[in-house]
Amino acid sequence: MKKIQSLNDLAINGAPPAFDEALHVGRPNIGDRKDFLHRVGEMLDRRWLSNNGPLVQELEEKIAAYQDVKHCIAMCNGTIALEIAIRALELKGEVIIPSYTFIATAHALQWQEITPVFADIDPQTHNLDPAAVRRMITPRTTGIIGVHLWGRGAPNAELQTIADEHNLKLMYDAAHAFGCGMGGTMIGNFGACEVLSFHATKFFNTFEGGAILTNDDALADKMRLMRNFGFSGLDNVIYPGTNGKMVEVCAAMGLTNLEYIDTVIAANLHNYNAYREGIVDIPGLSLLTYDESERNNYQYVVLEVGDDFPVLRDILIAALHAENILARKYFWPGCHGMKPYRDFYPHARLMLPNTERIAGRVIVLPSGTTLPNGAVENVIDLLRVYAEQ
Ligand code: T4K
């Protein structure tokens, strides 16, 4: 099929953009402003701004309860949380991860001079393919980091079996998976520990922030120490640590947004259903679906542009941007296509055919609480126009 390869070849140029205000992927969801400012006011009165303050402790308790897990250790962001979890688990040598993830998963290893080894994904789920993981194990492998991409659970049973067989540690990058579950169990209860991100663009945000969830008491103690320079009481350092602490103002945002979480899920679900119903009959386009019997946050609306769609994926993105629809091609080109990894593994693409294919066809569409009424329908109308080119 001859595809449209240039914006100029789309027969719809020249009109003003469909939206006056840009539609974003990851526009922050923000709970009740008065409640937030009230918490900030109390925080200022207390003059307790950081270092395991009362708001951070309250947030940790509430998140642990929400995810039904024993420990939540709040952090300044998801990347530092990954680094601390990796260090606490004493991973070294090589660690197997998907390439189809945000670059932080790979960098959290490389930053500590641990080699990320990329395994391919299952094209149906976009998550690690256990058979591909097996192929990448070497005598230097010490661990596996699964990613619950788009909040959809990675294949834990298979990954745990592989880890047990080869004496590897298993942990998860659950940056997308706050509010999500797998097989009826909430995320946080799989592997040795799981790492959440509360970045501004996430389903639930603390401006910047993250957390590690675990049921392992000793590991939790160790990670709490590591997040605070290794201090165990005044003047007593017992680990090499870093500064991974969440500040109180971020916890105030988190507590406020936690009270708003049902509204966010409802808005995301509404948008996802509207997209799904609208896209189902557009030839060449398909939406990655969520298993509605599981707990999901429905944050990411993931469109796949098929080989039979008449417009190239990148031209479609450019066309949407011209309409002020700031869709994203997450996570193109995959970590293996970015520096330094593409220099380390110049032939990685040969081992990652599904990653290459999916990264080349995904578009994440705008969603969240800030989308104006009718926006999804307008986006779908435009997609229909492009489908008829
Ligand atoms: N692991 C995974 C699997 C991850 O996805 C992430 C983060 C991490 C680990 C690391 O966690 P953190 O250390 O970040 O806690 C964004 C985020 O920066 C990043 O947190 C996130 N993943 C990634 C998927 O997305 P960009 O490059 O898309 O951000 P940016 O600035 O282009 O913003 C996205 C859209 O949101 C734009 O249309 C603008 C809009 N936006 C953004 C911000 C920050 C707003 O409207 N308001 C805002 O305040 O990376």
Tab-separated table of C-alpha atoms and ligand atoms in Angstrom:
chain	number	residue	atom	x	y	z
A	1	MET	CA	0.000	0.000	0.000
A	2	LYS	CA	1.313	3.460	-0.901
A	3	LYS	CA	1.292	5.522	2.277
A	4	ILE	CA	0.989	9.264	2.718
A	5	GLN	CA	4.509	10.316	3.661
A	6	SER	CA	4.210	14.076	3.931
A	7	LEU	CA	1.912	16.484	5.743
A	8	ASN	CA	1.384	18.382	2.482
A	9	ASP	CA	-0.168	15.298	0.918
A	10	LEU	CA	-2.994	15.248	3.461
A	11	ALA	CA	-6.003	16.809	1.764
A	12	ILE	CA	-6.984	18.818	4.827
A	13	ASN	CA	-4.334	21.502	5.094
A	14	GLY	CA	-4.961	25.191	5.521
A	15	ALA	CA	-7.828	25.114	8.040
A	16	PRO	CA	-7.303	26.578	11.543
A	17	PRO	CA	-6.371	24.005	14.222
A	18	ALA	CA	-9.273	21.913	15.535
A	19	PHE	CA	-8.483	23.003	19.105
A	20	ASP	CA	-7.634	26.517	20.322
A	21	GLU	CA	-6.013	25.105	23.455
A	22	ALA	CA	-3.605	22.206	23.169
A	23	LEU	CA	-4.734	18.754	24.298
A	24	HIS	CA	-1.889	17.072	26.196
A	25	VAL	CA	-0.880	13.560	27.131
A	26	GLY	CA	-0.113	13.832	30.835
A	27	ARG	CA	-1.740	17.149	31.701
A	28	PRO	CA	-1.561	17.097	35.517
A	29	ASN	CA	-4.669	15.980	37.415
A	30	ILE	CA	-5.015	18.293	40.410
A	31	GLY	CA	-7.366	17.737	43.356
A	32	ASP	CA	-9.105	20.354	45.500
A	33	ARG	CA	-6.996	23.528	45.568
A	34	LYS	CA	-8.352	24.752	48.930
A	35	ASP	CA	-7.488	21.427	50.597
A	36	PHE	CA	-3.996	21.561	49.133
A	37	LEU	CA	-3.409	25.150	50.245
A	38	HIS	CA	-4.789	24.348	53.696
A	39	ARG	CA	-2.275	21.508	54.061
A	40	VAL	CA	0.516	23.815	52.862
A	41	GLY	CA	-0.564	26.468	55.379
A	42	GLU	CA	-0.387	23.962	58.236
A	43	MET	CA	2.984	22.775	56.982
A	44	LEU	CA	4.347	26.332	57.023
A	45	ASP	CA	3.005	26.842	60.562
A	46	ARG	CA	4.764	23.652	61.678
A	47	ARG	CA	8.013	24.702	60.004
A	48	TRP	CA	8.638	21.097	59.107
A	49	LEU	CA	9.403	20.986	55.407
A	50	SER	CA	11.331	17.793	54.751
A	51	ASN	CA	13.096	14.809	56.434
A	52	ASN	CA	10.280	12.327	56.963
A	53	GLY	CA	7.676	14.879	58.025
A	54	PRO	CA	4.108	14.112	59.097
A	55	LEU	CA	2.602	14.625	55.622
A	56	VAL	CA	5.071	12.182	54.051
A	57	GLN	CA	4.322	9.630	56.770
A	58	GLU	CA	0.567	10.055	56.275
A	59	LEU	CA	0.937	9.680	52.503
A	60	GLU	CA	3.052	6.529	52.905
A	61	GLU	CA	0.413	4.955	55.160
A	62	LYS	CA	-2.412	5.840	52.780
A	63	ILE	CA	-0.608	4.597	49.667
A	64	ALA	CA	0.359	1.326	51.361
A	65	ALA	CA	-3.296	0.847	52.361
A	66	TYR	CA	-4.516	1.753	48.859
A	67	GLN	CA	-2.183	-0.764	47.210
A	68	ASP	CA	-2.720	-3.292	50.011
A	69	VAL	CA	1.003	-3.720	50.674
A	70	LYS	CA	2.991	-3.607	53.915
A	71	HIS	CA	5.513	-0.842	53.187
A	72	CYS	CA	5.489	2.322	51.105
A	73	ILE	CA	8.718	4.330	51.094
A	74	ALA	CA	8.117	7.724	49.501
A	75	MET	CA	10.870	9.205	47.329
A	76	CYS	CA	11.714	12.458	45.555
A	77	ASN	CA	11.059	10.864	42.139
A	78	GLY	CA	10.641	7.502	40.439
A	79	THR	CA	14.152	7.405	38.971
A	80	ILE	CA	15.924	7.796	42.325
A	81	ALA	CA	13.474	5.236	43.745
A	82	LEU	CA	14.561	2.793	41.002
A	83	GLU	CA	18.220	3.487	41.746
A	84	ILE	CA	17.754	2.900	45.457
A	85	ALA	CA	15.745	-0.313	44.908
A	86	ILE	CA	18.414	-1.625	42.494
A	87	ARG	CA	21.152	-0.848	45.013
A	88	ALA	CA	19.276	-2.269	47.974
A	89	LEU	CA	18.782	-5.530	46.061
A	90	GLU	CA	22.528	-5.563	45.309
A	91	LEU	CA	22.036	-6.005	41.584
A	92	LYS	CA	25.259	-5.901	39.591
A	93	GLY	CA	26.749	-7.224	36.331
A	94	GLU	CA	23.826	-7.469	33.895
A	95	VAL	CA	20.121	-6.906	34.525
A	96	ILE	CA	17.447	-7.806	31.992
A	97	ILE	CA	14.830	-5.164	31.209
A	98	PRO	CA	12.556	-4.372	28.279
A	99	SER	CA	13.858	-1.824	25.788
A	100	TYR	CA	10.276	-0.681	25.250
A	101	THR	CA	10.043	1.545	28.345
A	102	PHE	CA	10.878	5.083	29.435
A	103	ILE	CA	14.636	5.654	29.400
A	104	ALA	CA	14.778	5.928	33.221
A	105	THR	CA	14.466	2.145	33.590
A	106	ALA	CA	17.752	1.666	31.712
A	107	HIS	CA	19.501	4.754	33.108
A	108	ALA	CA	18.818	3.740	36.737
A	109	LEU	CA	21.053	0.716	36.061
A	110	GLN	CA	23.661	2.353	33.839
A	111	TRP	CA	24.049	5.207	36.343
A	112	GLN	CA	25.348	2.574	38.763
A	113	GLU	CA	27.525	0.918	36.122
A	114	ILE	CA	25.217	-2.072	35.864
A	115	THR	CA	24.591	-3.172	32.274
A	116	PRO	CA	20.962	-3.118	31.119
A	117	VAL	CA	20.348	-6.029	28.751
A	118	PHE	CA	17.276	-5.572	26.577
A	119	ALA	CA	14.790	-8.386	26.074
A	120	ASP	CA	11.968	-8.249	23.546
A	121	ILE	CA	8.298	-7.733	24.353
A	122	ASP	CA	5.094	-9.570	23.571
A	123	PRO	CA	3.455	-7.473	20.836
A	124	GLN	CA	-0.025	-8.217	22.222
A	125	THR	CA	0.682	-6.843	25.711
A	126	HIS	CA	3.734	-4.565	25.142
A	127	ASN	CA	5.235	-6.218	28.268
A	128	LEU	CA	8.336	-8.432	28.584
A	129	ASP	CA	8.161	-11.753	26.736
A	130	PRO	CA	9.376	-14.416	29.224
A	131	ALA	CA	10.861	-16.535	26.407
A	132	ALA	CA	12.925	-13.538	25.276
A	133	VAL	CA	14.074	-12.957	28.861
A	134	ARG	CA	15.352	-16.535	29.024
A	135	ARG	CA	17.387	-15.971	25.851
A	136	MET	CA	19.220	-13.002	27.366
A	137	ILE	CA	20.440	-14.699	30.570
A	138	THR	CA	24.236	-15.004	30.878
A	139	PRO	CA	26.542	-15.933	33.779
A	140	ARG	CA	26.711	-12.182	34.587
A	141	THR	CA	22.931	-11.751	34.957
A	142	THR	CA	21.834	-10.891	38.522
A	143	GLY	CA	18.301	-9.653	38.062
A	144	ILE	CA	15.227	-8.852	36.016
A	145	ILE	CA	13.300	-5.590	36.128
A	146	GLY	CA	9.832	-6.062	34.676
A	147	VAL	CA	7.859	-2.975	33.684
A	148	HIS	CA	4.072	-2.847	34.056
A	149	LEU	CA	3.802	-0.818	30.885
A	150	TRP	CA	0.744	1.420	30.581
A	151	GLY	CA	-0.265	0.081	34.051
A	152	ARG	CA	-0.950	-3.372	32.596
A	153	GLY	CA	0.665	-6.095	34.707
A	154	ALA	CA	3.830	-7.799	33.387
A	155	PRO	CA	3.746	-11.645	33.330
A	156	ASN	CA	4.780	-12.092	36.951
A	157	ALA	CA	4.272	-15.845	37.340
A	158	GLU	CA	6.574	-16.633	34.392
A	159	LEU	CA	9.170	-14.022	35.347
A	160	GLN	CA	9.243	-15.245	38.960
A	161	THR	CA	9.761	-18.826	37.740
A	162	ILE	CA	12.703	-17.730	35.576
A	163	ALA	CA	14.168	-15.714	38.456
A	164	ASP	CA	13.862	-18.662	40.852
A	165	GLU	CA	15.375	-21.123	38.361
A	166	HIS	CA	18.417	-18.912	37.754
A	167	ASN	CA	18.761	-17.429	41.233
A	168	LEU	CA	18.009	-13.912	39.995
A	169	LYS	CA	16.365	-11.028	41.834
A	170	LEU	CA	13.080	-9.798	40.349
A	171	MET	CA	11.720	-6.281	40.844
A	172	TYR	CA	9.302	-4.080	38.932
A	173	ASP	CA	9.248	-0.628	37.458
A	174	ALA	CA	5.608	0.119	38.269
A	175	ALA	CA	5.868	3.811	37.336
A	176	HIS	CA	2.605	3.589	35.367
A	177	ALA	CA	0.782	1.242	37.714
A	178	PHE	CA	-0.418	3.140	40.771
A	179	GLY	CA	-4.045	2.123	41.312
A	180	CYS	CA	-3.591	-1.040	39.237
A	181	GLY	CA	-3.796	-4.729	40.057
A	182	MET	CA	-3.006	-8.082	38.498
A	183	GLY	CA	-4.958	-11.299	39.013
A	184	GLY	CA	-6.936	-9.570	41.759
A	185	THR	CA	-3.800	-8.543	43.711
A	186	MET	CA	-2.726	-4.909	43.804
A	187	ILE	CA	0.597	-3.860	42.290
A	188	GLY	CA	3.206	-3.593	45.050
A	189	ASN	CA	2.918	-7.246	45.986
A	190	PHE	CA	4.990	-8.710	43.142
A	191	GLY	CA	8.734	-9.370	42.988
A	192	ALA	CA	11.035	-8.161	45.759
A	193	CYS	CA	9.737	-4.596	45.414
A	194	GLU	CA	7.930	-2.317	42.968
A	195	VAL	CA	8.630	1.313	42.099
A	196	LEU	CA	5.943	3.931	41.442
A	197	SER	CA	6.338	7.352	39.822
A	198	PHE	CA	4.277	10.330	40.944
A	199	HIS	CA	5.614	12.697	38.274
A	200	ALA	CA	3.389	15.625	37.271
A	201	THR	CA	2.348	13.817	34.084
A	202	LYS	CA	1.317	10.622	35.853
A	203	PHE	CA	-2.212	9.514	36.710
A	204	PHE	CA	-1.520	10.594	40.314
A	205	ASN	CA	1.094	13.232	41.001
A	206	THR	CA	3.035	14.798	43.862
A	207	PHE	CA	4.580	17.407	41.460
A	208	GLU	CA	7.659	15.157	41.310
A	209	GLY	CA	7.785	12.024	43.409
A	210	GLY	CA	7.805	8.281	43.599
A	211	ALA	CA	7.682	5.410	46.047
A	212	ILE	CA	8.903	1.869	46.585
A	213	LEU	CA	6.360	-0.728	47.682
A	214	THR	CA	7.403	-3.982	49.341
A	215	ASN	CA	6.273	-6.604	51.852
A	216	ASP	CA	9.870	-7.290	52.933
A	217	ASP	CA	10.571	-5.653	56.329
A	218	ALA	CA	14.381	-5.838	56.103
A	219	LEU	CA	14.439	-4.478	52.550
A	220	ALA	CA	12.108	-1.635	53.542
A	221	ASP	CA	14.366	-0.681	56.470
A	222	LYS	CA	17.411	-0.703	54.210
A	223	MET	CA	15.744	1.471	51.550
A	224	ARG	CA	14.545	3.972	54.167
A	225	LEU	CA	18.143	4.324	55.359
A	226	MET	CA	19.486	4.628	51.831
A	227	ARG	CA	17.014	7.396	50.983
A	228	ASN	CA	18.425	9.451	53.890
A	229	PHE	CA	22.212	9.211	53.335
A	230	GLY	CA	22.341	5.935	55.302
A	231	PHE	CA	21.603	7.704	58.613
A	232	SER	CA	20.438	5.367	61.365
A	233	GLY	CA	19.721	7.882	64.119
A	234	LEU	CA	21.707	11.033	64.800
A	235	ASP	CA	25.373	11.025	63.764
A	236	ASN	CA	25.334	7.337	62.800
A	237	VAL	CA	25.686	6.362	59.127
A	238	ILE	CA	25.544	2.649	58.366
A	239	TYR	CA	25.141	2.499	54.550
A	240	PRO	CA	26.278	4.508	51.580
A	241	GLY	CA	23.088	6.436	50.951
A	242	THR	CA	21.763	9.261	48.850
A	243	ASN	CA	19.128	11.954	49.195
A	244	GLY	CA	15.902	10.387	47.956
A	245	LYS	CA	13.543	12.104	50.371
A	246	MET	CA	10.135	13.397	49.398
A	247	VAL	CA	9.455	16.912	50.707
A	248	GLU	CA	6.342	17.863	52.657
A	249	VAL	CA	4.820	20.109	49.988
A	250	CYS	CA	4.880	17.161	47.570
A	251	ALA	CA	3.186	14.940	50.129
A	252	ALA	CA	0.530	17.671	50.603
A	253	MET	CA	-0.157	17.464	46.872
A	254	GLY	CA	-0.236	13.660	47.072
A	255	LEU	CA	-2.709	13.588	49.965
A	256	THR	CA	-4.950	16.051	48.138
A	257	ASN	CA	-4.764	14.105	44.883
A	258	LEU	CA	-5.441	10.824	46.679
A	259	GLU	CA	-8.838	12.231	47.703
A	260	TYR	CA	-9.482	12.988	44.005
A	261	ILE	CA	-8.336	9.660	42.627
A	262	ASP	CA	-11.795	8.193	41.907
A	263	THR	CA	-12.653	11.252	39.803
A	264	VAL	CA	-9.442	10.798	37.796
A	265	ILE	CA	-10.085	7.097	37.182
A	266	ALA	CA	-13.680	7.860	36.135
A	267	ALA	CA	-12.504	10.563	33.680
A	268	ASN	CA	-9.807	8.280	32.245
A	269	LEU	CA	-12.254	5.392	31.887
A	270	HIS	CA	-14.798	7.654	30.205
A	271	ASN	CA	-12.181	8.890	27.702
A	272	TYR	CA	-10.829	5.388	27.094
A	273	ASN	CA	-14.334	4.013	26.400
A	274	ALA	CA	-15.129	6.903	24.060
A	275	TYR	CA	-11.879	6.352	22.135
A	276	ARG	CA	-12.443	2.579	22.042
A	277	GLU	CA	-15.973	2.867	20.703
A	278	GLY	CA	-14.962	5.480	18.124
A	279	ILE	CA	-11.814	3.771	16.891
A	280	VAL	CA	-13.158	0.239	16.659
A	281	ASP	CA	-14.471	0.680	13.124
A	282	ILE	CA	-11.619	2.810	11.714
A	283	PRO	CA	-9.659	0.499	9.400
A	284	GLY	CA	-5.934	0.327	10.171
A	285	LEU	CA	-6.220	1.670	13.720
A	286	SER	CA	-6.546	-0.321	16.937
A	287	LEU	CA	-6.497	0.522	20.620
A	288	LEU	CA	-4.609	-1.473	23.246
A	289	THR	CA	-7.384	-2.655	25.554
A	290	TYR	CA	-7.378	-2.989	29.332
A	291	ASP	CA	-8.659	-6.096	31.100
A	292	GLU	CA	-11.683	-4.543	32.797
A	293	SER	CA	-11.849	-7.348	35.361
A	294	GLU	CA	-8.607	-5.925	36.834
A	295	ARG	CA	-8.039	-2.655	38.712
A	296	ASN	CA	-6.719	-0.145	36.146
A	297	ASN	CA	-6.059	3.580	36.157
A	298	TYR	CA	-6.774	3.875	32.403
A	299	GLN	CA	-4.168	6.641	32.165
A	300	TYR	CA	-2.699	5.742	28.784
A	301	VAL	CA	-4.811	5.573	25.631
A	302	VAL	CA	-2.497	3.609	23.349
A	303	LEU	CA	-3.280	3.649	19.642
A	304	GLU	CA	-1.557	1.354	17.155
A	305	VAL	CA	-1.276	2.510	13.556
A	306	GLY	CA	-1.410	-0.592	11.375
A	307	ASP	CA	0.367	-1.291	8.099
A	308	ASP	CA	-2.989	-0.866	6.339
A	309	PHE	CA	-3.565	2.702	7.614
A	310	PRO	CA	-3.055	5.120	4.705
A	311	VAL	CA	-0.920	7.646	6.623
A	312	LEU	CA	2.529	6.956	8.115
A	313	ARG	CA	2.579	7.034	11.935
A	314	ASP	CA	4.943	10.016	12.072
A	315	ILE	CA	2.882	12.001	9.556
A	316	LEU	CA	-0.236	11.224	11.575
A	317	ILE	CA	1.494	12.585	14.715
A	318	ALA	CA	2.525	15.729	12.821
A	319	ALA	CA	-1.032	16.156	11.538
A	320	LEU	CA	-2.456	15.794	15.052
A	321	HIS	CA	0.071	18.305	16.397
A	322	ALA	CA	-0.979	20.761	13.688
A	323	GLU	CA	-4.502	20.462	15.143
A	324	ASN	CA	-3.156	21.160	18.653
A	325	ILE	CA	-3.569	17.535	19.681
A	326	LEU	CA	-0.203	16.832	21.310
A	327	ALA	CA	-0.228	13.045	20.976
A	328	ARG	CA	3.072	11.272	21.754
A	329	LYS	CA	5.015	8.388	20.256
A	330	TYR	CA	5.996	6.806	23.576
A	331	PHE	CA	8.494	5.014	23.776
A	332	TRP	CA	10.095	5.437	20.373
A	333	PRO	CA	12.760	4.397	19.398
A	334	GLY	CA	13.095	2.142	22.469
A	335	CYS	CA	16.000	2.448	24.900
A	336	HIS	CA	18.240	0.437	22.563
A	337	GLY	CA	17.896	3.212	19.988
A	338	MET	CA	19.156	5.922	22.355
A	339	LYS	CA	22.602	6.806	23.645
A	340	PRO	CA	24.613	5.310	25.156
A	341	TYR	CA	22.840	2.005	24.511
A	342	ARG	CA	22.770	2.230	20.732
A	343	ASP	CA	26.566	2.498	20.797
A	344	PHE	CA	26.858	-0.429	23.205
A	345	TYR	CA	24.548	-2.645	21.151
A	346	PRO	CA	24.602	-1.495	17.499
A	347	HIS	CA	22.798	-4.667	16.406
A	348	ALA	CA	20.238	-4.815	19.245
A	349	ARG	CA	17.357	-4.254	16.849
A	350	LEU	CA	17.913	-7.716	15.396
A	351	MET	CA	17.087	-9.208	18.804
A	352	LEU	CA	14.134	-6.876	19.359
A	353	PRO	CA	11.788	-7.236	16.383
A	354	ASN	CA	8.588	-6.781	18.408
A	355	THR	CA	9.992	-3.738	20.209
A	356	GLU	CA	10.965	-2.189	16.868
A	357	ARG	CA	7.552	-2.882	15.372
A	358	ILE	CA	5.498	-1.629	18.333
A	359	ALA	CA	7.684	1.455	18.931
A	360	GLY	CA	7.168	2.320	15.256
A	361	ARG	CA	3.370	2.169	15.370
A	362	VAL	CA	2.237	3.475	18.798
A	363	ILE	CA	0.652	6.856	19.405
A	364	VAL	CA	-0.491	7.793	22.922
A	365	LEU	CA	-3.575	10.016	22.764
A	366	PRO	CA	-4.539	12.829	25.178
A	367	SER	CA	-6.702	11.886	28.150
A	368	GLY	CA	-7.181	12.871	31.816
A	369	THR	CA	-9.464	15.213	33.734
A	370	THR	CA	-8.632	18.331	31.724
A	371	LEU	CA	-9.931	17.206	28.314
A	372	PRO	CA	-12.849	19.438	27.315
A	373	ASN	CA	-16.244	17.825	26.677
A	374	GLY	CA	-16.483	16.384	23.198
A	375	ALA	CA	-12.709	16.510	22.642
A	376	VAL	CA	-12.355	12.748	22.227
A	377	GLU	CA	-15.142	12.700	19.639
A	378	ASN	CA	-13.429	15.498	17.694
A	379	VAL	CA	-10.112	13.622	17.762
A	380	ILE	CA	-11.880	10.517	16.447
A	381	ASP	CA	-13.561	12.528	13.663
A	382	LEU	CA	-10.120	13.706	12.562
A	383	LEU	CA	-8.711	10.163	12.656
A	384	ARG	CA	-11.609	9.119	10.429
A	385	VAL	CA	-10.747	11.865	7.939
A	386	TYR	CA	-7.123	10.685	7.834
A	387	ALA	CA	-8.302	7.070	7.379
A	388	GLU	CA	-10.183	8.127	4.254
A	389	GLN	CA	-7.183	9.782	2.550
B	1	T4K	N1	9.842	4.321	34.522
B	1	T4K	C1	8.868	4.552	33.641
B	1	T4K	C2	8.258	3.396	32.920
B	1	T4K	C3	8.411	5.862	33.415
B	1	T4K	O1	7.434	6.099	32.508
B	1	T4K	C4	8.999	6.921	34.144
B	1	T4K	C5	8.583	8.285	33.897
B	1	T4K	C6	10.015	6.614	35.077
B	1	T4K	C7	10.410	5.292	35.237
B	1	T4K	C8	10.705	7.664	35.888
B	1	T4K	O2	9.876	8.263	36.842
B	1	T4K	P1	10.180	9.822	37.284
B	1	T4K	O3	11.623	9.913	37.683
B	1	T4K	O4	9.842	10.698	36.109
B	1	T4K	O5	9.249	10.000	38.455
B	1	T4K	C9	7.242	12.248	30.973
B	1	T4K	C10	7.715	12.316	32.402
B	1	T4K	O6	8.721	13.296	32.602
B	1	T4K	C11	8.174	11.019	32.954
B	1	T4K	O7	7.989	11.118	34.361
B	1	T4K	C12	7.371	9.844	32.460
B	1	T4K	N2	7.887	8.574	32.882
B	1	T4K	C13	7.305	9.859	30.949
B	1	T4K	C14	6.463	8.729	30.424
B	1	T4K	O8	6.686	11.056	30.543
B	1	T4K	P2	7.929	13.541	28.835
B	1	T4K	O9	9.231	13.642	28.164
B	1	T4K	O10	6.787	13.004	28.082
B	1	T4K	O11	7.477	14.934	29.516
B	1	T4K	P3	6.994	16.253	28.811
B	1	T4K	O12	7.665	17.388	29.492
B	1	T4K	O13	7.110	16.151	27.342
B	1	T4K	O14	5.438	16.330	29.227
B	1	T4K	C15	4.444	15.500	28.660
B	1	T4K	C16	3.190	16.313	28.379
B	1	T4K	O15	2.637	16.767	29.601
B	1	T4K	C17	3.412	17.532	27.500
B	1	T4K	O16	2.372	17.607	26.551
B	1	T4K	C18	3.332	18.703	28.470
B	1	T4K	C19	2.440	18.182	29.573
B	1	T4K	N3	2.780	18.741	30.895
B	1	T4K	C20	3.955	18.366	31.469
B	1	T4K	C21	4.294	18.839	32.715
B	1	T4K	C22	5.588	18.425	33.370
B	1	T4K	C23	1.895	19.611	31.501
B	1	T4K	O17	0.835	19.938	30.947
B	1	T4K	N4	2.218	20.077	32.759
B	1	T4K	C24	3.382	19.722	33.401
B	1	T4K	O18	3.627	20.154	34.554
B	1	T4K	O19	8.248	12.630	30.093
